[in-house]
Coordinates of C-alpha atoms in Angstrom, one line a residue:
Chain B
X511 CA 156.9 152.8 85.5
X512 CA 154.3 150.2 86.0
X513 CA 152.7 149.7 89.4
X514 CA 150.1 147.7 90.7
X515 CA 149.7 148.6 94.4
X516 CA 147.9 146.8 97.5
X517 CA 148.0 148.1 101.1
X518 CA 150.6 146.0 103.0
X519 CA 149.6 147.0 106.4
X520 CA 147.2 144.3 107.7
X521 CA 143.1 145.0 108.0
X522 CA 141.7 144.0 111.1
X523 CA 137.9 144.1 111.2
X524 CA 135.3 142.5 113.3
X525 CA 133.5 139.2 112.1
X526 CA 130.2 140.4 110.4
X527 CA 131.5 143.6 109.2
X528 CA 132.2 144.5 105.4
X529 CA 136.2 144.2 104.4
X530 CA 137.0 146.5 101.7
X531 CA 140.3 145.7 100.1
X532 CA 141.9 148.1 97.4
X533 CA 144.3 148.1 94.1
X534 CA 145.3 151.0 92.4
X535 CA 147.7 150.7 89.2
X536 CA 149.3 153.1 87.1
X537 CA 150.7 153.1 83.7
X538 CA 148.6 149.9 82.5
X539 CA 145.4 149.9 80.6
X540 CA 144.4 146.1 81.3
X541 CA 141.4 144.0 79.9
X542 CA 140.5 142.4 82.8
X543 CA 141.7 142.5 86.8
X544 CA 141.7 139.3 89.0
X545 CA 141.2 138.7 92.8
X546 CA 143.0 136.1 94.1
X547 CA 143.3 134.6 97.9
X548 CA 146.5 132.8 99.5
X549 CA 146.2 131.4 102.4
X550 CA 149.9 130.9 104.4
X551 CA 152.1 127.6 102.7
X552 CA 149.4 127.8 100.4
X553 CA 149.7 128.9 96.4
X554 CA 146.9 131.1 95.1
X555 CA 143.4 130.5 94.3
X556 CA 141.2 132.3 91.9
X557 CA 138.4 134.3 93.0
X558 CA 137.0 136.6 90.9
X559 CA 137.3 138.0 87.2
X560 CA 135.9 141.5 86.1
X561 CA 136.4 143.1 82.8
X562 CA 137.4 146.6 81.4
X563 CA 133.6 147.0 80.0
X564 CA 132.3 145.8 83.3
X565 CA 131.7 148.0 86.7
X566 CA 130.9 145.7 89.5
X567 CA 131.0 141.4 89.6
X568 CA 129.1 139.6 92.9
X569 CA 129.9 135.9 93.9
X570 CA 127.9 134.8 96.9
X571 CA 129.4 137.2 99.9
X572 CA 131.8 139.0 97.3
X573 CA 131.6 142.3 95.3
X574 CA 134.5 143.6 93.1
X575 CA 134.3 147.1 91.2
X576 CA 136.5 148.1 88.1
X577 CA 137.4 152.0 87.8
X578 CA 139.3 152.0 84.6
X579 CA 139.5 156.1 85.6
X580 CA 140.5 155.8 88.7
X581 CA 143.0 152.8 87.6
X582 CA 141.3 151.1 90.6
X583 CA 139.5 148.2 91.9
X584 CA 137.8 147.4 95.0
X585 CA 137.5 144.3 96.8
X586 CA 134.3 143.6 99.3
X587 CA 133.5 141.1 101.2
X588 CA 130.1 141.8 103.4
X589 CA 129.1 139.6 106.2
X590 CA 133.1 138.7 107.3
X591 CA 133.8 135.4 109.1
X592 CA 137.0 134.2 110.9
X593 CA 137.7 131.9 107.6
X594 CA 138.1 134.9 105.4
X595 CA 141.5 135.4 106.7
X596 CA 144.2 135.1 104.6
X597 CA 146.0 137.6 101.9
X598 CA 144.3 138.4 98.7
X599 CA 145.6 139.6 96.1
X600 CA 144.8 141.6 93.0
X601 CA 146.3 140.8 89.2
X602 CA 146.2 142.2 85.6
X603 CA 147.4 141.5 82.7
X604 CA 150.1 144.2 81.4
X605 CA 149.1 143.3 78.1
X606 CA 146.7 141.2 75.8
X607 CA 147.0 137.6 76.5
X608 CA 147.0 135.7 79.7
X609 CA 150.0 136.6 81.1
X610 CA 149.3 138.1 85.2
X611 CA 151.4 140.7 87.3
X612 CA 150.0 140.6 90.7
X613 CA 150.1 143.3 93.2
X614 CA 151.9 142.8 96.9
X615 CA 148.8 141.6 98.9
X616 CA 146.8 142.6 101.9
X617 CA 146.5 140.6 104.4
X618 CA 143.0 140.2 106.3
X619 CA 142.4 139.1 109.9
X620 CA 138.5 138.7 110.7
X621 CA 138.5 138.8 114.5
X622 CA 135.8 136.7 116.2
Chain W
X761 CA 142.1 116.8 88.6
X762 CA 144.8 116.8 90.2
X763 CA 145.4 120.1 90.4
X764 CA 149.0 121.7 89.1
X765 CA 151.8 119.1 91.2
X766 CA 155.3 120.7 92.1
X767 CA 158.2 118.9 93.6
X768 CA 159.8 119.0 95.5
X769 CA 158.2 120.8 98.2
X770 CA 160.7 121.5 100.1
X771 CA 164.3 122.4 99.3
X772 CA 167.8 123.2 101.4
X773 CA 170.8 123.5 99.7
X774 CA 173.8 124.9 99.8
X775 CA 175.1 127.5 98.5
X776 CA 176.6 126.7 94.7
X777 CA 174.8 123.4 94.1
X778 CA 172.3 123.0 91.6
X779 CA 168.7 123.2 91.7
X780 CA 166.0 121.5 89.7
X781 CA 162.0 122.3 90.1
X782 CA 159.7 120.2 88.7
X783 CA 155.8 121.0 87.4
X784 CA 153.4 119.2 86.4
X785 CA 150.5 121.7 84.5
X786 CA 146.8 120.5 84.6
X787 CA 145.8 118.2 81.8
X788 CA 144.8 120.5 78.9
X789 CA 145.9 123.2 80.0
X790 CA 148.5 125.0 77.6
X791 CA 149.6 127.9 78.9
X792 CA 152.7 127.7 81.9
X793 CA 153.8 130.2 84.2
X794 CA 156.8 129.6 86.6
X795 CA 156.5 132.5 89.7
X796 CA 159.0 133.3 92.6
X797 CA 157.5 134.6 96.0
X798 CA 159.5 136.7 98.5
X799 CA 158.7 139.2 101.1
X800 CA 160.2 141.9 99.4
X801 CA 159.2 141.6 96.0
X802 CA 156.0 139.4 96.2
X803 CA 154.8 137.4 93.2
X804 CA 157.0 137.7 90.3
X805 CA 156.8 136.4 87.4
X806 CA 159.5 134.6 85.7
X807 CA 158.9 132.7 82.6
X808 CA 156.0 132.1 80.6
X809 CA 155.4 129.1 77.8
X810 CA 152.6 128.7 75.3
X811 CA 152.4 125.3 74.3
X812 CA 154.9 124.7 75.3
X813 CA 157.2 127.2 74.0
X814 CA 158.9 130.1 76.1
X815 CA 157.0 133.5 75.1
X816 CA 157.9 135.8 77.7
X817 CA 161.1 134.9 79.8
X818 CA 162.4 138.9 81.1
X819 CA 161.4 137.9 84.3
X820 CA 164.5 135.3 84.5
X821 CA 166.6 137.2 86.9
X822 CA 170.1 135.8 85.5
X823 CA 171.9 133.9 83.3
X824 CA 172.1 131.1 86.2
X825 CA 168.3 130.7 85.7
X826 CA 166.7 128.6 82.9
X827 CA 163.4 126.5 82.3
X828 CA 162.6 124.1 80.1
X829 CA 159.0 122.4 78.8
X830 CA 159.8 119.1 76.7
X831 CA 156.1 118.5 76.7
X832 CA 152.8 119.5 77.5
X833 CA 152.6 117.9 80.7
X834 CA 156.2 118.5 82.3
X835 CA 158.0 121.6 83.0
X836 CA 161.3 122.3 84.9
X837 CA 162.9 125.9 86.4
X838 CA 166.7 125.1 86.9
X839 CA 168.8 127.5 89.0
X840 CA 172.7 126.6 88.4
X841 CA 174.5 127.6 90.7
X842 CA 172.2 128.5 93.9
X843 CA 173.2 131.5 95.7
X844 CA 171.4 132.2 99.2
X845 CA 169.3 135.3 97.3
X846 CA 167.4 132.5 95.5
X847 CA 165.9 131.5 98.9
X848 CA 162.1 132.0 97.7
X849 CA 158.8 130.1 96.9
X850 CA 158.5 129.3 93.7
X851 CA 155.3 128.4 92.1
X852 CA 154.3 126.6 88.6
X853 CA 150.6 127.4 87.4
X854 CA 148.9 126.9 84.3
X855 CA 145.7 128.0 82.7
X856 CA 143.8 128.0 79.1
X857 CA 145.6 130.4 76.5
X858 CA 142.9 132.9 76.4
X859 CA 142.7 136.4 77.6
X860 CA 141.0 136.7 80.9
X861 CA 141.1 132.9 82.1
X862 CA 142.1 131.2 85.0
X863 CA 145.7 130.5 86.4
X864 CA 145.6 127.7 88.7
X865 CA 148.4 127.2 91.0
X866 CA 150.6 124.5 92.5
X867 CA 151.3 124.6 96.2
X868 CA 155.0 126.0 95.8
X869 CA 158.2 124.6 96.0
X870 CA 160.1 126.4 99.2
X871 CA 163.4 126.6 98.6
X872 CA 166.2 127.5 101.1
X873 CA 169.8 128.2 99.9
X874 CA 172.4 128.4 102.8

């Protein structure tokens, strides 16, 4: 079956440090992976977008990788601060088209 | 913009009655997704429309589920009747029919069935 899979247990790291966030999935062969972050009563907001062809996208303080072997994608952020808390969340599309299955989440605490 | 607008924002019921969500999708936008959030199951999706047509609707759990999109700017997810199981947020977003483009969210509407 299909699976897109986040850790659910919480990370906890130390403001400044490097968070590293991961998604695996199995049994999908997407074009393109998604970051998202929700923060709580809040819906999700886009982060980042990296393609099949691509291996590694930076925005400002974040870095995402894309191991279509591996079926996984990793999810940095370097320099951590209090106000990255919050879940983010990973998403594909199953198939071509726009159409997003997201993974369960991980939720990140930055401690000051 | 705007952004994508839900009401209502909050909803109890009971148990039986029926249940109407309403989405506004961002101007221009022509693709709409209607999701439901739990704990359990996380982000699901339910229905999808391309202007403003259902295309993908196997994530409606049951029969008492439906959605509708009269026109490009309106949307509504109907659950008739509520059953306490339904207690979920459920979010509208909409995006650019392309592959790899944005969704953009609303804020949710968190509904409580007792």
């Amino acid at each position: 079956s299909q699976k897109i899979e986040q850790n659910s247990e919480a990370l906890n790291i130390q403001e400044g440090k490097t968070a590293t966030l991961t998604c695996n999935y199995t049994n999908y062969s997407p074009a393109y992976l998604q970051w998202y972050r929700q923060d709580p009563g809040r819906g999700p907001v886009f982060l980042l977008l990296i393609r099949e062809n691509e291996k590694e996208k930076r925005k400002e303080r974040l870095k995402v990788t894309f191991d279509t072997t591996l079926k996984q994608s990793l999810f940095h952020i370097t320099a951590s601060q209090p106000a990255d808390s919050a879940t983010y969340l990973c998403a594909l599309n199953p198939n071509a088209g726009n159409m997003l299955t997201f993974g369960g989440g991980t939720r990140l605490m930055v401690k000051p | 913009d705007a952004g994508v607008i839900q009401s209502p924002r909050h909803e109890v019921t009971e148990m039986g009655q029926e249940v109407t969500l309403r989405c506004k999708p961002i101007s221009g936008h022509n693709s709409l997704f209607w999701y439901r959030q739990t704990m359990m199951r996380g982000l699901e999706l339910l229905i999808y429309f391309n202007n403003n047509v259902p295309i993908d609707d196997s994530g409606m759990p049951e029969d008492r589920f439906s959605a509708k999109m009269p026109n490009a700017s309106f949307s509504t997810l109907k659950i008739q009747p509520s059953e306490p199981r339904d207690s979920a947020v459920y979010f509208c977003a909409s995006s650019l029919r392309g592959t790899g483009n944005t969704i953009y969210f609303g804020e949710g509407s968190w509904l409580t069935v007792v």
